[in-house]
Amino acid sequence: MGRSTKNEIRLARLFPGLTFLHRKKKQSDMQSAISEADLKIPVHLGVIMDGNGRWAQERHLPRSAGHRAGAENLKELCRNCGYYGVRYLTVYAFSTENWSRPDDEVHALMELFVEFFERYDPELEKEGIRVRFSGDIENLPADIQAVCARAEKNSIHRKRMDLIIAMNYGGRREIMQACRAISKEVAEGRLLPENITETTITEHMYIPDVPDPDLIIRPSGEQRLSNFLVWEGAYAEFWVSDILWPDFGFKELTDAFAAFSSRDRRFGGLSKSK
Ligand code: FPP
């Protein structure tokens, strides 16, 4: 049985009456021109999980059903990244701007976060996935903060992959908070302004021990960063796909890695071949 058929059966169980639209052949449906053994796997992958609303709309379902299918797919992504040996996976789950959505959608998303760990933590444990959060966590509702703290504490011993959930995250807010912390050190005489370097700023990011992302994937056809990993993603490769997030599966991930494998990352220098 094909992977997408299995996905569809699983989703049909969750949403009785759901019909599956035939997916048009898109660029990302083409066969990768590279064998699995030759794939270059990013150490740190970032994913903007976009398109849940449109996925639900296409099926005449509420937006919350799209987010639920997106959460299911996050679990699949974790498994697929584990298979490929990705060491760090950062997913954009809730931005500092998402508070402007209708209350019921925000509420449904918060409930989904809680449910995600209740349902999937045993699987994350089995896969050796440590859970971490990046974002303005202190300004989340207290019950959500407690869920985050518990998920981090329960998984701290897991070594295979770090799943970093960007939650109440905004790249600009992260830089602003770093500036505040650095200014405080200067004001207290613990740091001289002339000693502030790029490393100082990196050290004041939410999770400074994690290397910069090598590749950022955005499904659903949009071609922007939307305030995701603004500082850390300065040299990340970017890959977009027309597939909506809940349908973004193993094949699309493989296509992204195939494209990444062929990129010439120069970091502002010259190609090694020149
Ligand atoms: C953007 O799609 C997606 C979000 C704002 C939420 C992403 C959250 C999940 C996938 C839920 C799972 C997360 C965890 C950690 C359990 P959109 O709704 O803006 O899509 P649209 O552009 O089609 O409207």
PDB file of C-alpha atoms and ligand atoms in Angstrom:
ATOM      1  CA  MET A   1       0.000   0.000   0.000  1.00  0.00           C
ATOM      2  CA  GLY A   2       1.374   3.430  -0.976  1.00  0.00           C
ATOM      3  CA  ARG A   3       2.252   5.961   1.695  1.00  0.00           C
ATOM      4  CA  SER A   4      -0.391   8.505   0.610  1.00  0.00           C
ATOM      5  CA  THR A   5      -3.097   5.809   0.614  1.00  0.00           C
ATOM      6  CA  LYS A   6      -2.152   4.950   4.198  1.00  0.00           C
ATOM      7  CA  ASN A   7      -2.294   8.648   5.122  1.00  0.00           C
ATOM      8  CA  GLU A   8      -5.706   8.943   3.540  1.00  0.00           C
ATOM      9  CA  ILE A   9      -7.082   5.942   5.457  1.00  0.00           C
ATOM     10  CA  ARG A  10      -5.780   7.424   8.702  1.00  0.00           C
ATOM     11  CA  LEU A  11      -7.317  10.824   7.944  1.00  0.00           C
ATOM     12  CA  ALA A  12     -10.626   9.256   6.879  1.00  0.00           C
ATOM     13  CA  ARG A  13     -10.782   7.595  10.315  1.00  0.00           C
ATOM     14  CA  LEU A  14     -10.289  10.976  11.984  1.00  0.00           C
ATOM     15  CA  PHE A  15     -12.789  12.777   9.765  1.00  0.00           C
ATOM     16  CA  PRO A  16     -15.589  10.453   8.653  1.00  0.00           C
ATOM     17  CA  GLY A  17     -17.131  11.619   5.390  1.00  0.00           C
ATOM     18  CA  LEU A  18     -13.895  13.163   4.193  1.00  0.00           C
ATOM     19  CA  THR A  19     -13.248  12.892   0.459  1.00  0.00           C
ATOM     20  CA  PHE A  20      -9.766  13.065  -1.003  1.00  0.00           C
ATOM     21  CA  LEU A  21      -9.135  15.397  -3.875  1.00  0.00           C
ATOM     22  CA  HIS A  22      -6.943  14.180  -6.673  1.00  0.00           C
ATOM     23  CA  ARG A  23      -3.586  15.926  -6.319  1.00  0.00           C
ATOM     24  CA  LYS A  24      -2.396  17.610  -9.483  1.00  0.00           C
ATOM     25  CA  LYS A  25       1.064  16.613 -10.640  1.00  0.00           C
ATOM     26  CA  LYS A  26       3.351  19.343  -9.441  1.00  0.00           C
ATOM     27  CA  GLN A  27       7.055  19.977  -9.681  1.00  0.00           C
ATOM     28  CA  SER A  28       7.578  18.129  -6.406  1.00  0.00           C
ATOM     29  CA  ASP A  29       5.905  14.986  -7.834  1.00  0.00           C
ATOM     30  CA  MET A  30       8.775  14.480 -10.242  1.00  0.00           C
ATOM     31  CA  GLN A  31      11.222  11.708  -9.525  1.00  0.00           C
ATOM     32  CA  SER A  32      14.347  12.850  -7.723  1.00  0.00           C
ATOM     33  CA  ALA A  33      17.309  12.652 -10.068  1.00  0.00           C
ATOM     34  CA  ILE A  34      19.576  11.550  -7.218  1.00  0.00           C
ATOM     35  CA  SER A  35      19.871   8.216  -5.423  1.00  0.00           C
ATOM     36  CA  GLU A  36      19.103   8.020  -1.716  1.00  0.00           C
ATOM     37  CA  ALA A  37      22.735   7.182  -0.930  1.00  0.00           C
ATOM     38  CA  ASP A  38      23.873  10.443  -2.556  1.00  0.00           C
ATOM     39  CA  LEU A  39      21.430  12.676  -0.694  1.00  0.00           C
ATOM     40  CA  LYS A  40      22.996  15.360   1.453  1.00  0.00           C
ATOM     41  CA  ILE A  41      21.000  15.576   4.664  1.00  0.00           C
ATOM     42  CA  PRO A  42      20.802  18.926   6.481  1.00  0.00           C
ATOM     43  CA  VAL A  43      22.011  18.809  10.072  1.00  0.00           C
ATOM     44  CA  HIS A  44      19.337  21.341  11.004  1.00  0.00           C
ATOM     45  CA  LEU A  45      16.099  21.511   9.038  1.00  0.00           C
ATOM     46  CA  GLY A  46      13.482  24.232   9.497  1.00  0.00           C
ATOM     47  CA  VAL A  47       9.898  23.741   8.328  1.00  0.00           C
ATOM     48  CA  ILE A  48       7.154  26.370   8.019  1.00  0.00           C
ATOM     49  CA  MET A  49       4.037  24.212   8.385  1.00  0.00           C
ATOM     50  CA  ASP A  50       1.809  26.288   6.117  1.00  0.00           C
ATOM     51  CA  GLY A  51      -1.411  25.493   4.267  1.00  0.00           C
ATOM     52  CA  ASN A  52      -3.541  23.823   6.954  1.00  0.00           C
ATOM     53  CA  GLY A  53      -6.387  26.287   6.431  1.00  0.00           C
ATOM     54  CA  ARG A  54      -6.471  25.792   2.658  1.00  0.00           C
ATOM     55  CA  TRP A  55      -6.257  22.012   3.103  1.00  0.00           C
ATOM     56  CA  ALA A  56      -9.376  22.148   5.312  1.00  0.00           C
ATOM     57  CA  GLN A  57     -11.158  24.590   3.027  1.00  0.00           C
ATOM     58  CA  GLU A  58     -10.655  22.295   0.008  1.00  0.00           C
ATOM     59  CA  ARG A  59     -12.466  19.583   1.988  1.00  0.00           C
ATOM     60  CA  HIS A  60     -15.215  21.859   3.365  1.00  0.00           C
ATOM     61  CA  LEU A  61     -13.887  21.268   6.865  1.00  0.00           C
ATOM     62  CA  PRO A  62     -13.270  23.799   9.646  1.00  0.00           C
ATOM     63  CA  ARG A  63      -9.768  25.290   9.787  1.00  0.00           C
ATOM     64  CA  SER A  64      -9.171  23.441  13.054  1.00  0.00           C
ATOM     65  CA  ALA A  65      -9.450  20.151  11.099  1.00  0.00           C
ATOM     66  CA  GLY A  66      -6.610  21.376   8.894  1.00  0.00           C
ATOM     67  CA  HIS A  67      -4.474  22.092  11.945  1.00  0.00           C
ATOM     68  CA  ARG A  68      -5.295  18.642  13.327  1.00  0.00           C
ATOM     69  CA  ALA A  69      -4.205  17.023  10.060  1.00  0.00           C
ATOM     70  CA  GLY A  70      -1.102  19.253  10.201  1.00  0.00           C
ATOM     71  CA  ALA A  71      -0.283  18.009  13.691  1.00  0.00           C
ATOM     72  CA  GLU A  72      -0.640  14.401  12.502  1.00  0.00           C
ATOM     73  CA  ASN A  73       1.739  15.220   9.692  1.00  0.00           C
ATOM     74  CA  LEU A  74       4.248  16.708  12.108  1.00  0.00           C
ATOM     75  CA  LYS A  75       4.485  13.301  13.735  1.00  0.00           C
ATOM     76  CA  GLU A  76       5.118  11.793  10.267  1.00  0.00           C
ATOM     77  CA  LEU A  77       7.762  14.426   9.558  1.00  0.00           C
ATOM     78  CA  CYS A  78       9.540  13.508  12.804  1.00  0.00           C
ATOM     79  CA  ARG A  79       9.595   9.876  11.741  1.00  0.00           C
ATOM     80  CA  ASN A  80      10.842  10.748   8.242  1.00  0.00           C
ATOM     81  CA  CYS A  81      13.535  13.080   9.568  1.00  0.00           C
ATOM     82  CA  GLY A  82      14.593  10.335  11.992  1.00  0.00           C
ATOM     83  CA  TYR A  83      14.868   7.949   9.040  1.00  0.00           C
ATOM     84  CA  TYR A  84      17.151  10.366   7.179  1.00  0.00           C
ATOM     85  CA  GLY A  85      19.245  11.238  10.220  1.00  0.00           C
ATOM     86  CA  VAL A  86      18.332  14.915  10.576  1.00  0.00           C
ATOM     87  CA  ARG A  87      19.826  15.997  13.922  1.00  0.00           C
ATOM     88  CA  TYR A  88      17.741  19.131  14.586  1.00  0.00           C
ATOM     89  CA  LEU A  89      14.260  19.843  13.274  1.00  0.00           C
ATOM     90  CA  THR A  90      12.648  23.224  13.960  1.00  0.00           C
ATOM     91  CA  VAL A  91       8.976  23.626  13.076  1.00  0.00           C
ATOM     92  CA  TYR A  92       7.021  26.879  13.037  1.00  0.00           C
ATOM     93  CA  ALA A  93       3.953  26.033  15.099  1.00  0.00           C
ATOM     94  CA  PHE A  94       2.640  29.386  16.330  1.00  0.00           C
ATOM     95  CA  SER A  95       3.994  32.816  15.513  1.00  0.00           C
ATOM     96  CA  THR A  96       3.851  36.007  17.570  1.00  0.00           C
ATOM     97  CA  GLU A  97       1.469  37.263  14.854  1.00  0.00           C
ATOM     98  CA  ASN A  98      -0.905  34.251  15.070  1.00  0.00           C
ATOM     99  CA  TRP A  99      -2.625  35.781  18.139  1.00  0.00           C
ATOM    100  CA  SER A 100      -4.498  38.013  15.695  1.00  0.00           C
ATOM    101  CA  ARG A 101      -6.474  34.981  14.402  1.00  0.00           C
ATOM    102  CA  PRO A 102     -10.043  34.422  15.659  1.00  0.00           C
ATOM    103  CA  ASP A 103     -10.208  33.283  19.292  1.00  0.00           C
ATOM    104  CA  ASP A 104     -11.671  29.882  18.438  1.00  0.00           C
ATOM    105  CA  GLU A 105      -8.800  29.102  16.051  1.00  0.00           C
ATOM    106  CA  VAL A 106      -6.178  30.157  18.614  1.00  0.00           C
ATOM    107  CA  HIS A 107      -7.957  28.071  21.234  1.00  0.00           C
ATOM    108  CA  ALA A 108      -8.110  25.032  18.911  1.00  0.00           C
ATOM    109  CA  LEU A 109      -4.386  25.360  18.208  1.00  0.00           C
ATOM    110  CA  MET A 110      -3.521  25.535  21.905  1.00  0.00           C
ATOM    111  CA  GLU A 111      -5.639  22.452  22.584  1.00  0.00           C
ATOM    112  CA  LEU A 112      -3.883  20.665  19.769  1.00  0.00           C
ATOM    113  CA  PHE A 113      -0.449  21.335  21.290  1.00  0.00           C
ATOM    114  CA  VAL A 114      -1.562  19.807  24.565  1.00  0.00           C
ATOM    115  CA  GLU A 115      -3.085  16.817  22.784  1.00  0.00           C
ATOM    116  CA  PHE A 116      -0.018  16.325  20.593  1.00  0.00           C
ATOM    117  CA  PHE A 117       2.182  15.459  23.548  1.00  0.00           C
ATOM    118  CA  GLU A 118      -0.494  13.387  25.267  1.00  0.00           C
ATOM    119  CA  ARG A 119      -0.964  11.283  22.117  1.00  0.00           C
ATOM    120  CA  TYR A 120       2.442  11.117  20.554  1.00  0.00           C
ATOM    121  CA  ASP A 121       4.977  11.307  23.353  1.00  0.00           C
ATOM    122  CA  PRO A 122       5.315   7.487  23.529  1.00  0.00           C
ATOM    123  CA  GLU A 123       6.179   7.502  19.808  1.00  0.00           C
ATOM    124  CA  LEU A 124       8.605  10.372  20.215  1.00  0.00           C
ATOM    125  CA  GLU A 125      10.217   8.387  23.043  1.00  0.00           C
ATOM    126  CA  LYS A 126      10.501   5.303  20.842  1.00  0.00           C
ATOM    127  CA  GLU A 127      12.125   7.393  18.096  1.00  0.00           C
ATOM    128  CA  GLY A 128      14.561   9.034  20.550  1.00  0.00           C
ATOM    129  CA  ILE A 129      13.200  12.526  19.922  1.00  0.00           C
ATOM    130  CA  ARG A 130      13.918  15.243  22.444  1.00  0.00           C
ATOM    131  CA  VAL A 131      11.385  18.081  22.525  1.00  0.00           C
ATOM    132  CA  ARG A 132      12.461  21.693  22.957  1.00  0.00           C
ATOM    133  CA  PHE A 133      10.698  25.014  22.536  1.00  0.00           C
ATOM    134  CA  SER A 134      11.900  28.204  20.963  1.00  0.00           C
ATOM    135  CA  GLY A 135       9.980  31.426  21.362  1.00  0.00           C
ATOM    136  CA  ASP A 136       8.536  33.849  23.862  1.00  0.00           C
ATOM    137  CA  ILE A 137       7.402  30.974  26.069  1.00  0.00           C
ATOM    138  CA  GLU A 138       7.079  33.127  29.217  1.00  0.00           C
ATOM    139  CA  ASN A 139       4.202  35.005  27.583  1.00  0.00           C
ATOM    140  CA  LEU A 140       2.167  31.901  26.769  1.00  0.00           C
ATOM    141  CA  PRO A 141      -0.826  30.950  28.991  1.00  0.00           C
ATOM    142  CA  ALA A 142       0.350  29.225  32.184  1.00  0.00           C
ATOM    143  CA  ASP A 143      -1.173  25.829  31.283  1.00  0.00           C
ATOM    144  CA  ILE A 144       0.641  25.809  27.916  1.00  0.00           C
ATOM    145  CA  GLN A 145       3.896  26.785  29.602  1.00  0.00           C
ATOM    146  CA  ALA A 146       3.431  23.827  31.950  1.00  0.00           C
ATOM    147  CA  VAL A 147       2.924  21.463  28.971  1.00  0.00           C
ATOM    148  CA  CYS A 148       6.083  22.819  27.331  1.00  0.00           C
ATOM    149  CA  ALA A 149       8.114  22.414  30.534  1.00  0.00           C
ATOM    150  CA  ARG A 150       6.843  18.852  31.025  1.00  0.00           C
ATOM    151  CA  ALA A 151       7.552  17.834  27.417  1.00  0.00           C
ATOM    152  CA  GLU A 152      11.105  19.210  27.692  1.00  0.00           C
ATOM    153  CA  LYS A 153      11.763  17.569  31.047  1.00  0.00           C
ATOM    154  CA  ASN A 154      10.357  14.161  29.993  1.00  0.00           C
ATOM    155  CA  SER A 155      12.469  14.036  26.858  1.00  0.00           C
ATOM    156  CA  ILE A 156      15.780  15.517  27.972  1.00  0.00           C
ATOM    157  CA  HIS A 157      17.549  12.110  27.847  1.00  0.00           C
ATOM    158  CA  ARG A 158      16.629  11.436  24.198  1.00  0.00           C
ATOM    159  CA  LYS A 159      19.546  11.705  21.833  1.00  0.00           C
ATOM    160  CA  ARG A 160      18.573  10.885  18.255  1.00  0.00           C
ATOM    161  CA  MET A 161      16.937  14.120  17.160  1.00  0.00           C
ATOM    162  CA  ASP A 162      15.897  17.421  18.739  1.00  0.00           C
ATOM    163  CA  LEU A 163      12.407  18.526  17.731  1.00  0.00           C
ATOM    164  CA  ILE A 164      12.332  22.272  18.312  1.00  0.00           C
ATOM    165  CA  ILE A 165       8.853  23.710  18.330  1.00  0.00           C
ATOM    166  CA  ALA A 166       8.802  27.416  17.533  1.00  0.00           C
ATOM    167  CA  MET A 167       5.925  28.555  19.685  1.00  0.00           C
ATOM    168  CA  ASN A 168       4.848  32.161  20.198  1.00  0.00           C
ATOM    169  CA  TYR A 169       7.916  32.678  18.034  1.00  0.00           C
ATOM    170  CA  GLY A 170       8.919  35.702  16.005  1.00  0.00           C
ATOM    171  CA  GLY A 171      12.400  36.188  14.593  1.00  0.00           C
ATOM    172  CA  ARG A 172      12.267  39.925  15.213  1.00  0.00           C
ATOM    173  CA  ARG A 173      11.074  39.451  18.783  1.00  0.00           C
ATOM    174  CA  GLU A 174      13.935  36.982  19.359  1.00  0.00           C
ATOM    175  CA  ILE A 175      16.463  39.577  18.155  1.00  0.00           C
ATOM    176  CA  MET A 176      14.767  42.302  20.214  1.00  0.00           C
ATOM    177  CA  GLN A 177      14.879  40.165  23.372  1.00  0.00           C
ATOM    178  CA  ALA A 178      18.557  39.386  22.705  1.00  0.00           C
ATOM    179  CA  CYS A 179      19.232  43.148  22.363  1.00  0.00           C
ATOM    180  CA  ARG A 180      17.502  43.797  25.678  1.00  0.00           C
ATOM    181  CA  ALA A 181      19.543  41.121  27.473  1.00  0.00           C
ATOM    182  CA  ILE A 182      22.801  42.391  25.958  1.00  0.00           C
ATOM    183  CA  SER A 183      21.943  46.027  26.833  1.00  0.00           C
ATOM    184  CA  LYS A 184      21.329  44.969  30.418  1.00  0.00           C
ATOM    185  CA  GLU A 185      24.793  43.365  30.582  1.00  0.00           C
ATOM    186  CA  VAL A 186      26.291  46.583  29.192  1.00  0.00           C
ATOM    187  CA  ALA A 187      24.312  48.748  31.645  1.00  0.00           C
ATOM    188  CA  GLU A 188      25.502  46.618  34.553  1.00  0.00           C
ATOM    189  CA  GLY A 189      29.115  46.953  33.404  1.00  0.00           C
ATOM    190  CA  ARG A 190      29.474  43.241  32.586  1.00  0.00           C
ATOM    191  CA  LEU A 191      30.026  43.810  28.847  1.00  0.00           C
ATOM    192  CA  LEU A 192      31.736  46.527  26.832  1.00  0.00           C
ATOM    193  CA  PRO A 193      29.837  47.685  23.695  1.00  0.00           C
ATOM    194  CA  GLU A 194      32.985  47.215  21.581  1.00  0.00           C
ATOM    195  CA  ASN A 195      33.111  43.576  22.658  1.00  0.00           C
ATOM    196  CA  ILE A 196      29.680  42.807  21.193  1.00  0.00           C
ATOM    197  CA  THR A 197      30.151  40.510  18.205  1.00  0.00           C
ATOM    198  CA  GLU A 198      27.859  38.380  16.052  1.00  0.00           C
ATOM    199  CA  THR A 199      28.702  35.511  18.412  1.00  0.00           C
ATOM    200  CA  THR A 200      27.396  37.591  21.360  1.00  0.00           C
ATOM    201  CA  ILE A 201      24.048  37.940  19.591  1.00  0.00           C
ATOM    202  CA  THR A 202      23.940  34.247  18.650  1.00  0.00           C
ATOM    203  CA  GLU A 203      24.628  33.390  22.291  1.00  0.00           C
ATOM    204  CA  HIS A 204      21.534  35.370  23.297  1.00  0.00           C
ATOM    205  CA  MET A 205      19.148  33.623  20.911  1.00  0.00           C
ATOM    206  CA  TYR A 206      16.478  31.303  22.380  1.00  0.00           C
ATOM    207  CA  ILE A 207      18.454  28.077  21.836  1.00  0.00           C
ATOM    208  CA  PRO A 208      22.073  29.071  21.303  1.00  0.00           C
ATOM    209  CA  ASP A 209      23.509  25.548  21.347  1.00  0.00           C
ATOM    210  CA  VAL A 210      21.665  24.582  18.154  1.00  0.00           C
ATOM    211  CA  PRO A 211      23.555  25.243  14.895  1.00  0.00           C
ATOM    212  CA  ASP A 212      22.009  27.496  12.250  1.00  0.00           C
ATOM    213  CA  PRO A 213      19.493  25.817   9.929  1.00  0.00           C
ATOM    214  CA  ASP A 214      20.975  24.482   6.692  1.00  0.00           C
ATOM    215  CA  LEU A 215      17.661  24.197   4.891  1.00  0.00           C
ATOM    216  CA  ILE A 216      14.250  25.809   5.387  1.00  0.00           C
ATOM    217  CA  ILE A 217      11.243  24.234   3.692  1.00  0.00           C
ATOM    218  CA  ARG A 218       7.984  26.071   3.060  1.00  0.00           C
ATOM    219  CA  PRO A 219       5.056  24.097   1.653  1.00  0.00           C
ATOM    220  CA  SER A 220       1.820  25.616   0.287  1.00  0.00           C
ATOM    221  CA  GLY A 221       3.331  27.808  -2.412  1.00  0.00           C
ATOM    222  CA  GLU A 222       4.216  30.926  -0.394  1.00  0.00           C
ATOM    223  CA  GLN A 223       7.738  32.203  -0.921  1.00  0.00           C
ATOM    224  CA  ARG A 224       8.557  34.172   2.190  1.00  0.00           C
ATOM    225  CA  LEU A 225      10.191  33.635   5.578  1.00  0.00           C
ATOM    226  CA  SER A 226       7.310  35.120   7.635  1.00  0.00           C
ATOM    227  CA  ASN A 227       9.522  36.073  10.585  1.00  0.00           C
ATOM    228  CA  PHE A 228      10.913  32.513  10.977  1.00  0.00           C
ATOM    229  CA  LEU A 229      14.556  32.091  12.101  1.00  0.00           C
ATOM    230  CA  VAL A 230      15.472  35.577  10.866  1.00  0.00           C
ATOM    231  CA  TRP A 231      18.914  35.670  12.518  1.00  0.00           C
ATOM    232  CA  GLU A 232      19.735  31.961  12.336  1.00  0.00           C
ATOM    233  CA  GLY A 233      18.515  31.494   8.751  1.00  0.00           C
ATOM    234  CA  ALA A 234      20.826  34.099   7.200  1.00  0.00           C
ATOM    235  CA  TYR A 235      22.599  31.431   5.116  1.00  0.00           C
ATOM    236  CA  ALA A 236      19.937  28.726   5.044  1.00  0.00           C
ATOM    237  CA  GLU A 237      18.960  27.272   1.695  1.00  0.00           C
ATOM    238  CA  PHE A 238      15.265  27.800   0.985  1.00  0.00           C
ATOM    239  CA  TRP A 239      12.982  25.262  -0.724  1.00  0.00           C
ATOM    240  CA  VAL A 240       9.317  25.804  -1.508  1.00  0.00           C
ATOM    241  CA  SER A 241       6.636  23.370  -2.580  1.00  0.00           C
ATOM    242  CA  ASP A 242       3.048  23.781  -3.764  1.00  0.00           C
ATOM    243  CA  ILE A 243       1.878  20.890  -1.598  1.00  0.00           C
ATOM    244  CA  LEU A 244      -0.150  21.957   1.440  1.00  0.00           C
ATOM    245  CA  TRP A 245       1.403  21.047   4.785  1.00  0.00           C
ATOM    246  CA  PRO A 246      -0.935  18.147   5.763  1.00  0.00           C
ATOM    247  CA  ASP A 247      -0.038  16.424   2.441  1.00  0.00           C
ATOM    248  CA  PHE A 248       3.703  17.059   2.668  1.00  0.00           C
ATOM    249  CA  GLY A 249       5.080  13.553   2.996  1.00  0.00           C
ATOM    250  CA  PHE A 250       8.176  11.410   2.591  1.00  0.00           C
ATOM    251  CA  LYS A 251       8.384  12.009  -1.157  1.00  0.00           C
ATOM    252  CA  GLU A 252       8.299  15.797  -0.810  1.00  0.00           C
ATOM    253  CA  LEU A 253      10.927  15.661   1.950  1.00  0.00           C
ATOM    254  CA  THR A 254      13.134  13.532  -0.284  1.00  0.00           C
ATOM    255  CA  ASP A 255      12.680  16.013  -3.143  1.00  0.00           C
ATOM    256  CA  ALA A 256      13.705  18.851  -0.833  1.00  0.00           C
ATOM    257  CA  PHE A 257      16.832  16.958   0.226  1.00  0.00           C
ATOM    258  CA  ALA A 258      17.618  16.172  -3.418  1.00  0.00           C
ATOM    259  CA  ALA A 259      17.422  19.887  -4.261  1.00  0.00           C
ATOM    260  CA  PHE A 260      19.520  20.728  -1.180  1.00  0.00           C
ATOM    261  CA  SER A 261      22.153  18.169  -2.266  1.00  0.00           C
ATOM    262  CA  SER A 262      22.696  20.022  -5.529  1.00  0.00           C
ATOM    263  CA  ARG A 263      23.029  23.496  -3.999  1.00  0.00           C
ATOM    264  CA  ASP A 264      26.438  25.137  -3.948  1.00  0.00           C
ATOM    265  CA  ARG A 265      26.633  26.769  -0.504  1.00  0.00           C
ATOM    266  CA  ARG A 266      29.256  29.497  -0.688  1.00  0.00           C
ATOM    267  CA  PHE A 267      28.464  31.522   2.466  1.00  0.00           C
ATOM    268  CA  GLY A 268      29.521  34.667   0.611  1.00  0.00           C
ATOM    269  CA  GLY A 269      32.812  33.109  -0.573  1.00  0.00           C
ATOM    270  CA  LEU A 270      33.650  31.390  -3.837  1.00  0.00           C
ATOM    271  CA  SER A 271      32.686  27.932  -4.966  1.00  0.00           C
ATOM    272  CA  LYS A 272      35.278  25.270  -3.945  1.00  0.00           C
ATOM    273  CA  SER A 273      35.718  24.412  -7.631  1.00  0.00           C
ATOM    274  CA  LYS A 274      36.868  27.993  -8.515  1.00  0.00           C
TER     275      LYS A 274
HETATM  276  C1  FPP B   1      -0.193  27.873   9.089  1.00  0.00           C
HETATM  277  O1  FPP B   1      -1.200  27.404   8.203  1.00  0.00           O
HETATM  278  C2  FPP B   1      -0.154  26.989  10.228  1.00  0.00           C
HETATM  279  C3  FPP B   1      -0.290  27.391  11.525  1.00  0.00           C
HETATM  280  C4  FPP B   1      -0.505  28.794  11.911  1.00  0.00           C
HETATM  281  C5  FPP B   1      -0.284  26.424  12.615  1.00  0.00           C
HETATM  282  C6  FPP B   1       0.677  25.283  12.496  1.00  0.00           C
HETATM  283  C7  FPP B   1       0.333  24.315  13.526  1.00  0.00           C
HETATM  284  C8  FPP B   1       0.215  22.994  13.371  1.00  0.00           C
HETATM  285  C9  FPP B   1       0.603  22.253  12.148  1.00  0.00           C
HETATM  286  C10 FPP B   1      -0.319  22.244  14.525  1.00  0.00           C
HETATM  287  C11 FPP B   1       0.630  21.290  15.088  1.00  0.00           C
HETATM  288  C12 FPP B   1       1.656  21.809  15.942  1.00  0.00           C
HETATM  289  C13 FPP B   1       1.989  21.166  17.072  1.00  0.00           C
HETATM  290  C14 FPP B   1       3.229  21.539  17.775  1.00  0.00           C
HETATM  291  C15 FPP B   1       1.160  20.124  17.654  1.00  0.00           C
HETATM  292  P1  FPP B   1      -2.452  28.316   7.898  1.00  0.00           P
HETATM  293  O2  FPP B   1      -3.526  27.961   8.844  1.00  0.00           O
HETATM  294  O3  FPP B   1      -2.045  29.754   7.907  1.00  0.00           O
HETATM  295  O4  FPP B   1      -2.831  27.844   6.463  1.00  0.00           O
HETATM  296  P2  FPP B   1      -3.481  28.739   5.332  1.00  0.00           P
HETATM  297  O5  FPP B   1      -2.409  29.698   4.883  1.00  0.00           O
HETATM  298  O6  FPP B   1      -3.823  27.731   4.289  1.00  0.00           O
HETATM  299  O7  FPP B   1      -4.672  29.417   5.900  1.00  0.00           O
END
